[in-house]
PDB file of C-alpha atoms in Angstrom:
ATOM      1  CA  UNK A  28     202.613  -6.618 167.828  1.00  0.00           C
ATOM      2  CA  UNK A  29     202.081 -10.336 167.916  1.00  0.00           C
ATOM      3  CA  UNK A  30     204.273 -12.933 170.051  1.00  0.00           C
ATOM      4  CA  UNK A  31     206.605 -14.666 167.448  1.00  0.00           C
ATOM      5  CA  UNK A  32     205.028 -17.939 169.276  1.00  0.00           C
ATOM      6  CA  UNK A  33     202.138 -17.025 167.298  1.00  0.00           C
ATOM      7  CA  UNK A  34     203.689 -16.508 163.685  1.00  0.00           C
ATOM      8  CA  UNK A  35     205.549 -20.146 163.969  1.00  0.00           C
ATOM      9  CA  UNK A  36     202.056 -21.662 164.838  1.00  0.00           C
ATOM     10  CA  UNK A  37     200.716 -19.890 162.106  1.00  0.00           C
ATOM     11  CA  UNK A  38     202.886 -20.870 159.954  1.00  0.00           C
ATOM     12  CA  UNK A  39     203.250 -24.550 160.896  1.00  0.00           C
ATOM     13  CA  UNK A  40     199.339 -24.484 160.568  1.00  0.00           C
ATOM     14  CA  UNK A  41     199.708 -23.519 156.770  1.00  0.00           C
ATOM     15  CA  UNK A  42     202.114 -25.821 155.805  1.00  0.00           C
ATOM     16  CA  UNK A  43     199.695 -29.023 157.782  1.00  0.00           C
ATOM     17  CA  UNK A  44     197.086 -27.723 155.476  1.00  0.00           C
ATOM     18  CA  UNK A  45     198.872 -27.762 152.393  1.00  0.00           C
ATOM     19  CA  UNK A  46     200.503 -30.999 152.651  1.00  0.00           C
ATOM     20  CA  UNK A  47     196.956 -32.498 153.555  1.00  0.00           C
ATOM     21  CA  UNK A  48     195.228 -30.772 150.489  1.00  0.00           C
ATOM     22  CA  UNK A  49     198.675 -32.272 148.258  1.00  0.00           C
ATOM     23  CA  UNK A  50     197.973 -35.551 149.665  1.00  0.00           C
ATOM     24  CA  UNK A  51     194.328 -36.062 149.135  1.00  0.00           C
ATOM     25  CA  UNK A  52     194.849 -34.464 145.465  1.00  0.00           C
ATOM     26  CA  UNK A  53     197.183 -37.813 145.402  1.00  0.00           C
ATOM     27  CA  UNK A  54     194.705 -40.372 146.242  1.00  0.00           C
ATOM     28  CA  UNK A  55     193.318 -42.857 144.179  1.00  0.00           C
ATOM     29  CA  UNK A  56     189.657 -42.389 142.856  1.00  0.00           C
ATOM     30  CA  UNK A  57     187.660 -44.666 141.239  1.00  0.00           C
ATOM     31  CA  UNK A  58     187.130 -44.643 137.321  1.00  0.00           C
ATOM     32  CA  UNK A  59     184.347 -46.233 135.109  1.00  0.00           C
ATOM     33  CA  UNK A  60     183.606 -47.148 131.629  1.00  0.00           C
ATOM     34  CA  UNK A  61     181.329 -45.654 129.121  1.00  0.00           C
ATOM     35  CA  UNK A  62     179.667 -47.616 126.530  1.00  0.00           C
ATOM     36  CA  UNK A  63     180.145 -46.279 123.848  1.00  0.00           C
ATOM     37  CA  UNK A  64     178.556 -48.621 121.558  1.00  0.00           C
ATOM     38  CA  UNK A  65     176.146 -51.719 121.245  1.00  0.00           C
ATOM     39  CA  UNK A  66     175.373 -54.113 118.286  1.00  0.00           C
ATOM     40  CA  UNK A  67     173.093 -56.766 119.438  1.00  0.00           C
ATOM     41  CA  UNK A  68     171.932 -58.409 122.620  1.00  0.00           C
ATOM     42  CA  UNK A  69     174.103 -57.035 125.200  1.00  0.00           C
ATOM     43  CA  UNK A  70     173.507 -56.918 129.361  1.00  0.00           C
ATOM     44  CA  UNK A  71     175.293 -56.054 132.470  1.00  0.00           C
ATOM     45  CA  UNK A  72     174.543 -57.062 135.853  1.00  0.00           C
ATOM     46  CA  UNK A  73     172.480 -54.995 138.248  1.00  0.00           C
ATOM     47  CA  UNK A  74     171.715 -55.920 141.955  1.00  0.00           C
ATOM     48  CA  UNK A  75     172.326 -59.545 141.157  1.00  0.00           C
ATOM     49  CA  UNK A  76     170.477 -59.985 137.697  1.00  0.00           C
ATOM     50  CA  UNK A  77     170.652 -58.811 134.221  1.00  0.00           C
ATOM     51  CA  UNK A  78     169.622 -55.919 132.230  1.00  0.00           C
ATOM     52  CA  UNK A  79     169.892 -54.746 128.885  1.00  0.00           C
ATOM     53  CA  UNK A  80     172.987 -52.382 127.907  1.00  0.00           C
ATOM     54  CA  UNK A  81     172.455 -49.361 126.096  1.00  0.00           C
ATOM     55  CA  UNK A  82     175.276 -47.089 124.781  1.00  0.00           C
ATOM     56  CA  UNK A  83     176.330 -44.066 126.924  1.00  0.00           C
ATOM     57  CA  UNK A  84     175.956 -46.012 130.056  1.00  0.00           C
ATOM     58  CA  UNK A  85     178.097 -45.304 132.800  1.00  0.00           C
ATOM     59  CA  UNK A  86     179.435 -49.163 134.544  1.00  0.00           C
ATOM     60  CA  UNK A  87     181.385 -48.795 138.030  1.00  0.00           C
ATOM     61  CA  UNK A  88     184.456 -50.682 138.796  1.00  0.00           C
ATOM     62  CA  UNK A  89     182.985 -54.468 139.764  1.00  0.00           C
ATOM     63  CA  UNK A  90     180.648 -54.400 136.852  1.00  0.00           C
ATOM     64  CA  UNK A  91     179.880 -57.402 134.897  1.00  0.00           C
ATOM     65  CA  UNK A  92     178.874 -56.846 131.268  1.00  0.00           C
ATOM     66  CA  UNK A  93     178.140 -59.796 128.406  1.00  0.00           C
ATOM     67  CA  UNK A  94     177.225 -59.868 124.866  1.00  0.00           C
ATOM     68  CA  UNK A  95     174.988 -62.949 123.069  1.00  0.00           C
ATOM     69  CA  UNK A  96     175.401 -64.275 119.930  1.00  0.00           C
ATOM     70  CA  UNK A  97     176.442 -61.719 116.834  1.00  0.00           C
ATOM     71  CA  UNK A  98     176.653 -59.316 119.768  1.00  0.00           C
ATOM     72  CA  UNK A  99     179.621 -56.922 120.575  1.00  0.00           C
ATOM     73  CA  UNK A 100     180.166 -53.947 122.991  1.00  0.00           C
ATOM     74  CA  UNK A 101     182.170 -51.313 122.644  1.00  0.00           C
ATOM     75  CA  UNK A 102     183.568 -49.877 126.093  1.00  0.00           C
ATOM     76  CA  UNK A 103     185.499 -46.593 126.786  1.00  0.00           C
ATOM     77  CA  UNK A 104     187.855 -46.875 129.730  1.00  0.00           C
ATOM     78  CA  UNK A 105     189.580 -43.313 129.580  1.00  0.00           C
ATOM     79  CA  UNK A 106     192.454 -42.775 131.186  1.00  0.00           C
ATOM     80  CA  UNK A 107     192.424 -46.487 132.532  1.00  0.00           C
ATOM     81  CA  UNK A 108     193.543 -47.592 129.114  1.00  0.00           C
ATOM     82  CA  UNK A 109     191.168 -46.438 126.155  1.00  0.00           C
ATOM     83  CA  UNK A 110     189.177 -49.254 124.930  1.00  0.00           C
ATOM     84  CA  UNK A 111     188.345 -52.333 125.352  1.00  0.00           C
ATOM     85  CA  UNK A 112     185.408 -54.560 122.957  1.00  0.00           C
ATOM     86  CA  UNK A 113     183.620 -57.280 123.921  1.00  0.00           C
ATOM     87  CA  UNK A 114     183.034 -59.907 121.250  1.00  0.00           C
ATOM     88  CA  UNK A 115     179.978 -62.367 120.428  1.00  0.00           C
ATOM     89  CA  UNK A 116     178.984 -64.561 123.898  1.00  0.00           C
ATOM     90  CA  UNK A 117     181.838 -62.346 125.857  1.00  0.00           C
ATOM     91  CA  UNK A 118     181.631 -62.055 129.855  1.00  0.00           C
ATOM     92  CA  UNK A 119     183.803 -59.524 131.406  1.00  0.00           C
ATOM     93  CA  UNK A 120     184.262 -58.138 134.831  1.00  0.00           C
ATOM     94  CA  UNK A 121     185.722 -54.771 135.643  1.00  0.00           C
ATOM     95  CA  UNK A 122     187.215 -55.993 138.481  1.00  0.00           C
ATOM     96  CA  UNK A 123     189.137 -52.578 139.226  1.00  0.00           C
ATOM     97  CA  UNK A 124     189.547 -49.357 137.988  1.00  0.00           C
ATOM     98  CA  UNK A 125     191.662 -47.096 139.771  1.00  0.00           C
ATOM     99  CA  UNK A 126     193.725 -43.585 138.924  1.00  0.00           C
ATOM    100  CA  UNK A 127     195.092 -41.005 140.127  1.00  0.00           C
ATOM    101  CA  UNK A 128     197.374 -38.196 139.220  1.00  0.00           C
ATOM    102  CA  UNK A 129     201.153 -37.367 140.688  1.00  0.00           C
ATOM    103  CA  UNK A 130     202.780 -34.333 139.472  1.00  0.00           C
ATOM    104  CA  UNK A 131     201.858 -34.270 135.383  1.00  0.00           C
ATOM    105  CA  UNK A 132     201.778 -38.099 135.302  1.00  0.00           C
ATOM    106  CA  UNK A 133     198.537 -40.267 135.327  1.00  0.00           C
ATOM    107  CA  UNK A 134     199.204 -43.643 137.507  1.00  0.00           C
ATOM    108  CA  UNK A 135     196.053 -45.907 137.126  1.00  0.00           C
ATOM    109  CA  UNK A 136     195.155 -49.875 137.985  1.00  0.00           C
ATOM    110  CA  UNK A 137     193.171 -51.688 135.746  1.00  0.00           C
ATOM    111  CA  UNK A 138     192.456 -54.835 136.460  1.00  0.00           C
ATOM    112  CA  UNK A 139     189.891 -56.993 134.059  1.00  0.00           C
ATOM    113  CA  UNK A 140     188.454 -60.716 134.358  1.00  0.00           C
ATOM    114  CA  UNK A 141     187.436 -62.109 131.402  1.00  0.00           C
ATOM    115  CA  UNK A 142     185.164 -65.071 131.906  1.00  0.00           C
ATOM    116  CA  UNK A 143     183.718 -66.445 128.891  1.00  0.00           C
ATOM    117  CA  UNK A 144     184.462 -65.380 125.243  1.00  0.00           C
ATOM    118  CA  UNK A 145     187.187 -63.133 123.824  1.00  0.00           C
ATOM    119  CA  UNK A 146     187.988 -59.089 124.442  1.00  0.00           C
ATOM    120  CA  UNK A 147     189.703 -56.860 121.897  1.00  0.00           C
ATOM    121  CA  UNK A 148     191.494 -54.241 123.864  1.00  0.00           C
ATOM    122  CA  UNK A 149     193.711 -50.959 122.967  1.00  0.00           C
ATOM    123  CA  UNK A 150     195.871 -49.734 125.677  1.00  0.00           C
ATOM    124  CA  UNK A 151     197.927 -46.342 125.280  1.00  0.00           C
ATOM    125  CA  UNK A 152     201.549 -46.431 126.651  1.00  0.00           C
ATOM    126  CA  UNK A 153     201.486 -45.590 130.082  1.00  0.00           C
ATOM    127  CA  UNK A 154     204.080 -44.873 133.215  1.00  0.00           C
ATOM    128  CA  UNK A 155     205.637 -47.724 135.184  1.00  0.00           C
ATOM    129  CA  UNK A 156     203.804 -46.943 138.165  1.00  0.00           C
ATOM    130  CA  UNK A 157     200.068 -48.069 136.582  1.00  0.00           C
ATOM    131  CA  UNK A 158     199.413 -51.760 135.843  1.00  0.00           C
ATOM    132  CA  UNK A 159     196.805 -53.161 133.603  1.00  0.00           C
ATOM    133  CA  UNK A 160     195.988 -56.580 133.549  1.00  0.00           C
ATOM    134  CA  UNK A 161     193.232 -59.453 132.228  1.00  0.00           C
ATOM    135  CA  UNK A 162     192.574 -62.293 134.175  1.00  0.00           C
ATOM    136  CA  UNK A 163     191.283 -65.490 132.649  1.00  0.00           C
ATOM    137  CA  UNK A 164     190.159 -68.731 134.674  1.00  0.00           C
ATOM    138  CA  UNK A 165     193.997 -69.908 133.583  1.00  0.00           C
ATOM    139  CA  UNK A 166     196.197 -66.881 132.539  1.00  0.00           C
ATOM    140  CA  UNK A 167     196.931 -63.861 133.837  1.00  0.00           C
ATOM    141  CA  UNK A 168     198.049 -60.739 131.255  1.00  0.00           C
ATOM    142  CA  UNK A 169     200.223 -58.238 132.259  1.00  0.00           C
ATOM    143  CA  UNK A 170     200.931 -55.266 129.535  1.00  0.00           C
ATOM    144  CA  UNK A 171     204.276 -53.636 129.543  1.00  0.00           C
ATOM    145  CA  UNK A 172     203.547 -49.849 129.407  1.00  0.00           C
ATOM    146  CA  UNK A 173     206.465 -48.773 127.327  1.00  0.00           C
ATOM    147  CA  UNK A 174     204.507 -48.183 123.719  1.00  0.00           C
ATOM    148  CA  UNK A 175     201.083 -48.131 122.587  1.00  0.00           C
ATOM    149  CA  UNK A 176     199.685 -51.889 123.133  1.00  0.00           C
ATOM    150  CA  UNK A 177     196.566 -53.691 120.875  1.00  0.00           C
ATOM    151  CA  UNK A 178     195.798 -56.952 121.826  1.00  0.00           C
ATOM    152  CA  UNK A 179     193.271 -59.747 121.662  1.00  0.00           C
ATOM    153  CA  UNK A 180     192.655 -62.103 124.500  1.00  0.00           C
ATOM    154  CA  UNK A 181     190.080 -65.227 124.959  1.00  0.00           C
ATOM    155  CA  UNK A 182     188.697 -66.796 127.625  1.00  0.00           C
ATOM    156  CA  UNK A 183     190.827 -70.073 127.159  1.00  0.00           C
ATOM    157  CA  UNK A 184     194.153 -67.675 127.899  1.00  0.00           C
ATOM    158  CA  UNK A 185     195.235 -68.026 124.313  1.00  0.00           C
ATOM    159  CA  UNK A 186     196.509 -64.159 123.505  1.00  0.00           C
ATOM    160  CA  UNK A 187     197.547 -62.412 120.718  1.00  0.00           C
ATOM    161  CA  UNK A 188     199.709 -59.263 120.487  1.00  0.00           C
ATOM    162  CA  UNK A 189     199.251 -56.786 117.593  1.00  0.00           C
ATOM    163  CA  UNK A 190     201.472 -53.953 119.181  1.00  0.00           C
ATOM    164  CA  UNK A 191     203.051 -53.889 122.338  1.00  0.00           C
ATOM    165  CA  UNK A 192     204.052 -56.559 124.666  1.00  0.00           C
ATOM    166  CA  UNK A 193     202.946 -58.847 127.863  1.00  0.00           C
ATOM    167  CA  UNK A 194     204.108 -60.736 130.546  1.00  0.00           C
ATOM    168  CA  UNK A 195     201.674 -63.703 130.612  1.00  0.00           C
ATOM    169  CA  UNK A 196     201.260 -66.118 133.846  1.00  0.00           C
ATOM    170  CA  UNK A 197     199.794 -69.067 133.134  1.00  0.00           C
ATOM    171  CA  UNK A 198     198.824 -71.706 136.043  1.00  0.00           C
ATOM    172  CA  UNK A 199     198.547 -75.297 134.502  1.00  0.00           C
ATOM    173  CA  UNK A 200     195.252 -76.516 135.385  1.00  0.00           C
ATOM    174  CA  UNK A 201     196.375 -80.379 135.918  1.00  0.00           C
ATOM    175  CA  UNK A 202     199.781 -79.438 137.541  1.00  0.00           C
ATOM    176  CA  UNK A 203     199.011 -76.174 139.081  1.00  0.00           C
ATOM    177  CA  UNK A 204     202.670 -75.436 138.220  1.00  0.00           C
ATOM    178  CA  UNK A 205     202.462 -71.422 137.516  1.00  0.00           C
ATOM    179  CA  UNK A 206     204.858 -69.991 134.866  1.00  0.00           C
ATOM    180  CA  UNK A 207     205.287 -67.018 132.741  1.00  0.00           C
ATOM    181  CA  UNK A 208     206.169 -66.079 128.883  1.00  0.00           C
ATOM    182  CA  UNK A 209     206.683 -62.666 127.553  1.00  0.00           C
ATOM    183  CA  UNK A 210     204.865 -62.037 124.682  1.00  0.00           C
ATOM    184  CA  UNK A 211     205.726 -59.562 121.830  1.00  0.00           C
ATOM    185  CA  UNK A 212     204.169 -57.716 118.700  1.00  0.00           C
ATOM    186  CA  UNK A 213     202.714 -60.200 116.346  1.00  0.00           C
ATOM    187  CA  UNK A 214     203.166 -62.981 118.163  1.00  0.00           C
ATOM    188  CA  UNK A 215     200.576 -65.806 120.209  1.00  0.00           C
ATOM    189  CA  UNK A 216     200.523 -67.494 123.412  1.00  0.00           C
ATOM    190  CA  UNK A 217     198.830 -70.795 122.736  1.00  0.00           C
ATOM    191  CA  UNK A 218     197.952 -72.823 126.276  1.00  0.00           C
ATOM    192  CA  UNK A 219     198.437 -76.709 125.409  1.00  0.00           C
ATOM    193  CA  UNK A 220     195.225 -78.624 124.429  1.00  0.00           C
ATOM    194  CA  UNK A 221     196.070 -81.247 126.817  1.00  0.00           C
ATOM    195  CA  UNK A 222     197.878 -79.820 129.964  1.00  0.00           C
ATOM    196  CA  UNK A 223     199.041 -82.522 131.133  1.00  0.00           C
ATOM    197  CA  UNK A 224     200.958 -83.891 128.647  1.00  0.00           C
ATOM    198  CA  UNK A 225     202.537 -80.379 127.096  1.00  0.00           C
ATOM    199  CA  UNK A 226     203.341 -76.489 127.869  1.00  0.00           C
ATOM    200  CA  UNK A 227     202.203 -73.514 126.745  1.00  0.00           C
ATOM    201  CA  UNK A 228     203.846 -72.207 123.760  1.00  0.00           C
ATOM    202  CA  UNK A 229     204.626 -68.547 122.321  1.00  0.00           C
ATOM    203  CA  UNK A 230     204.726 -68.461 118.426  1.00  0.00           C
ATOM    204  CA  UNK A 231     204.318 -65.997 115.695  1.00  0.00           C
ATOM    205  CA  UNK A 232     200.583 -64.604 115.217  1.00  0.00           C
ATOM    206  CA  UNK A 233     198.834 -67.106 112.189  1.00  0.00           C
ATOM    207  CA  UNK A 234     196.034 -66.513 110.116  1.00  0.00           C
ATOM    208  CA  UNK A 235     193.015 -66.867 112.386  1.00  0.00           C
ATOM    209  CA  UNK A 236     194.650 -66.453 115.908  1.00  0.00           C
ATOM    210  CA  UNK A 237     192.690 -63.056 115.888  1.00  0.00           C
ATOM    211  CA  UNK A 238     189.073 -62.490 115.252  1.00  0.00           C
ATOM    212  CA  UNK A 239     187.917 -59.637 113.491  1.00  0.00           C
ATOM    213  CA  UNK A 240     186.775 -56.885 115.580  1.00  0.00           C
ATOM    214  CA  UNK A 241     184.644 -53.866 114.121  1.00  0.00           C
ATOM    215  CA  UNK A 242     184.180 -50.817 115.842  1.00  0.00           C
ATOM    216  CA  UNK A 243     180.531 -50.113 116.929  1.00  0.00           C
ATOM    217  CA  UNK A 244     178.968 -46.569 115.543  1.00  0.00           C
ATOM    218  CA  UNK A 245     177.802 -44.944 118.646  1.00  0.00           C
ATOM    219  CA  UNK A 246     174.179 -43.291 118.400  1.00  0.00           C
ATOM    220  CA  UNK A 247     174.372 -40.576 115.527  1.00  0.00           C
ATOM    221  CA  UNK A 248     177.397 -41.972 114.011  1.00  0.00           C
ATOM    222  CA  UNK A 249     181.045 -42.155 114.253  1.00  0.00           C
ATOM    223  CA  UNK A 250     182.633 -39.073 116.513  1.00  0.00           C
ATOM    224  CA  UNK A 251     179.326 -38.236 118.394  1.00  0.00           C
ATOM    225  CA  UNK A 252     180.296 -37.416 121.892  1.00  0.00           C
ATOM    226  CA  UNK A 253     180.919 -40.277 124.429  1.00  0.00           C
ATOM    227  CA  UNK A 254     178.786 -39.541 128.179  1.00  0.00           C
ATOM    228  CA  UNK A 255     180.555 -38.073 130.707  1.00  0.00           C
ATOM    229  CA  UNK A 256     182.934 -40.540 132.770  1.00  0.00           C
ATOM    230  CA  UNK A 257     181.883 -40.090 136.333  1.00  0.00           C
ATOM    231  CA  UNK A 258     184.206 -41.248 139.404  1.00  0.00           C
ATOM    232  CA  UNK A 259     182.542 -43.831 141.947  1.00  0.00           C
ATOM    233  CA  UNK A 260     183.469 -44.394 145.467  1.00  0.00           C
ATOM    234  CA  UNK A 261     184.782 -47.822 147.144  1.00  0.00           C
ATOM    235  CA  UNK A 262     186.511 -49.699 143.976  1.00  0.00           C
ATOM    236  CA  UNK A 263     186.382 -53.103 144.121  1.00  0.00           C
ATOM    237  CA  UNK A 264     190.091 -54.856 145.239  1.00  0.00           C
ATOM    238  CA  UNK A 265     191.882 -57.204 143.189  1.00  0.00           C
ATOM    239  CA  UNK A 266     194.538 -59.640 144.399  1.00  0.00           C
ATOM    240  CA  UNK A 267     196.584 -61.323 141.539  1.00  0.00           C
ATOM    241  CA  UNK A 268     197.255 -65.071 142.252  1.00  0.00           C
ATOM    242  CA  UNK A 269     200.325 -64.669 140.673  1.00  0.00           C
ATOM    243  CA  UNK A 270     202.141 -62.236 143.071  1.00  0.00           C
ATOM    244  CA  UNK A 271     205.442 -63.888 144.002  1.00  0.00           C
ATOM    245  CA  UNK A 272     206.104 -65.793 140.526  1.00  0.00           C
ATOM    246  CA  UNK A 273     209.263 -64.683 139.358  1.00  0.00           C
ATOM    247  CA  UNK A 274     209.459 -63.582 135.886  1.00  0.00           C
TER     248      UNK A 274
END
């Protein structure tokens, strides 16, 4: 017969072990993005300088990708917010894509910097706990989560919501006063051709606020599976400027 002593360690052991297996199946792993199509010159960076982007490649979080003129990319994000397409002379960053699952919920980060050009992005509604963003040299985007969100943002901050909504910071380059609009379903934020004489304004979407985006048949045609996603180690951090701007 063995020493109750040795049960209670036993069973103390057990319970360590399942706590540490339910707390690493908590922990945030890195996602990616596929492409899933290409029409024109398109690169992303490698090591420092360019390549050329072919569909079904696989980019890890701090990737830089950018399309030429006529160009556009077509990226897959997956469960860090479905898709997001990169229109003619476009630089984005994937600054950070994180997820990770608690209980039957997905809670992911997605963080995007969009340098040059504009992005056309779909986002499905997600939980309160993820956060997706897009950085520009002025604005920062932050979706709301609580429907399905489509939206088109350009590297001069303007943005345009065609479902869903946003909470947009926007730092005044002449002023460096920071504030923030919420924008809404069919409606613009317009940053002020001179900032230092006017605001940024919020307005309903007009004809030619949003450039046409087509999707991008992926090799042998619409519906032909996308590659694999495949998780990456060490995700690149991102620290929003505007942290500590009240809404």
């Amino acid at each position: 017969m063995k020493p109750a002593g040795s049960f209670s360690k036993l069973a103390a052991y057990g319970v360590a072990v399942a706590a540490i297996i339910l707390a690493s199946s908590a922990q945030a792993a890195a996602g990616s993005a596929v492409v899933q199509g290409v029409k024109g010159t398109a690169q992303h960076a490698v090591g420092g300088s360019w390549e050329t982007l072919t569909a079904n490649t696989v980019l890890a979080p701090g990737a830089a990708v950018r399309t030429g003129v006529n160009s556009q990319i077509d990226l897959s994000l997956g469960a860090n917010g479905k898709s997001v397409m990169l229109l003619e002379n476009t630089t984005l960053e994937l600054t950070t894509l994180n997820r990770s699952r608690t209980g039957l919920d997905v809670v992911f980060e997605t963080f995007l910097t969009l340098q040059t050009g504009t992005i056309h992005g779909e986002v499905k509604k997600f939980s309160e706990a993820s956060k997706y963003e897009v950085k520009t040299p002025h604005t920062i985007v932050g979706l709301k989560g609580d429907e399905d969100s489509e939206y088109q943002i350009s590297a001069d901050g303007k943005t345009s919501l065609l479902r869903g909504s946003a909470v947009i910071a926007y730092t005044n380059p002449s002023s460096q006063l920071v504030t923030t609009s919420t924008v809404g379903k069919n409606q613009s934020f317009v940053p002020p051709i001179d900032p230092s004489a006017a605001a940024p304004s919020v307005r309903p979407t007009q004809s030619g606020d949003v450039t046409p985006a087509n999707s991008v048949p992926r090799p042998g045609g619409f519906g032909a599976p996308a590659a694999p996603v495949v998780a990456v180690k060490e995700p690149v951090q991102f620290v929003s400027p505007a942290v500590g701007v009240s809404q």
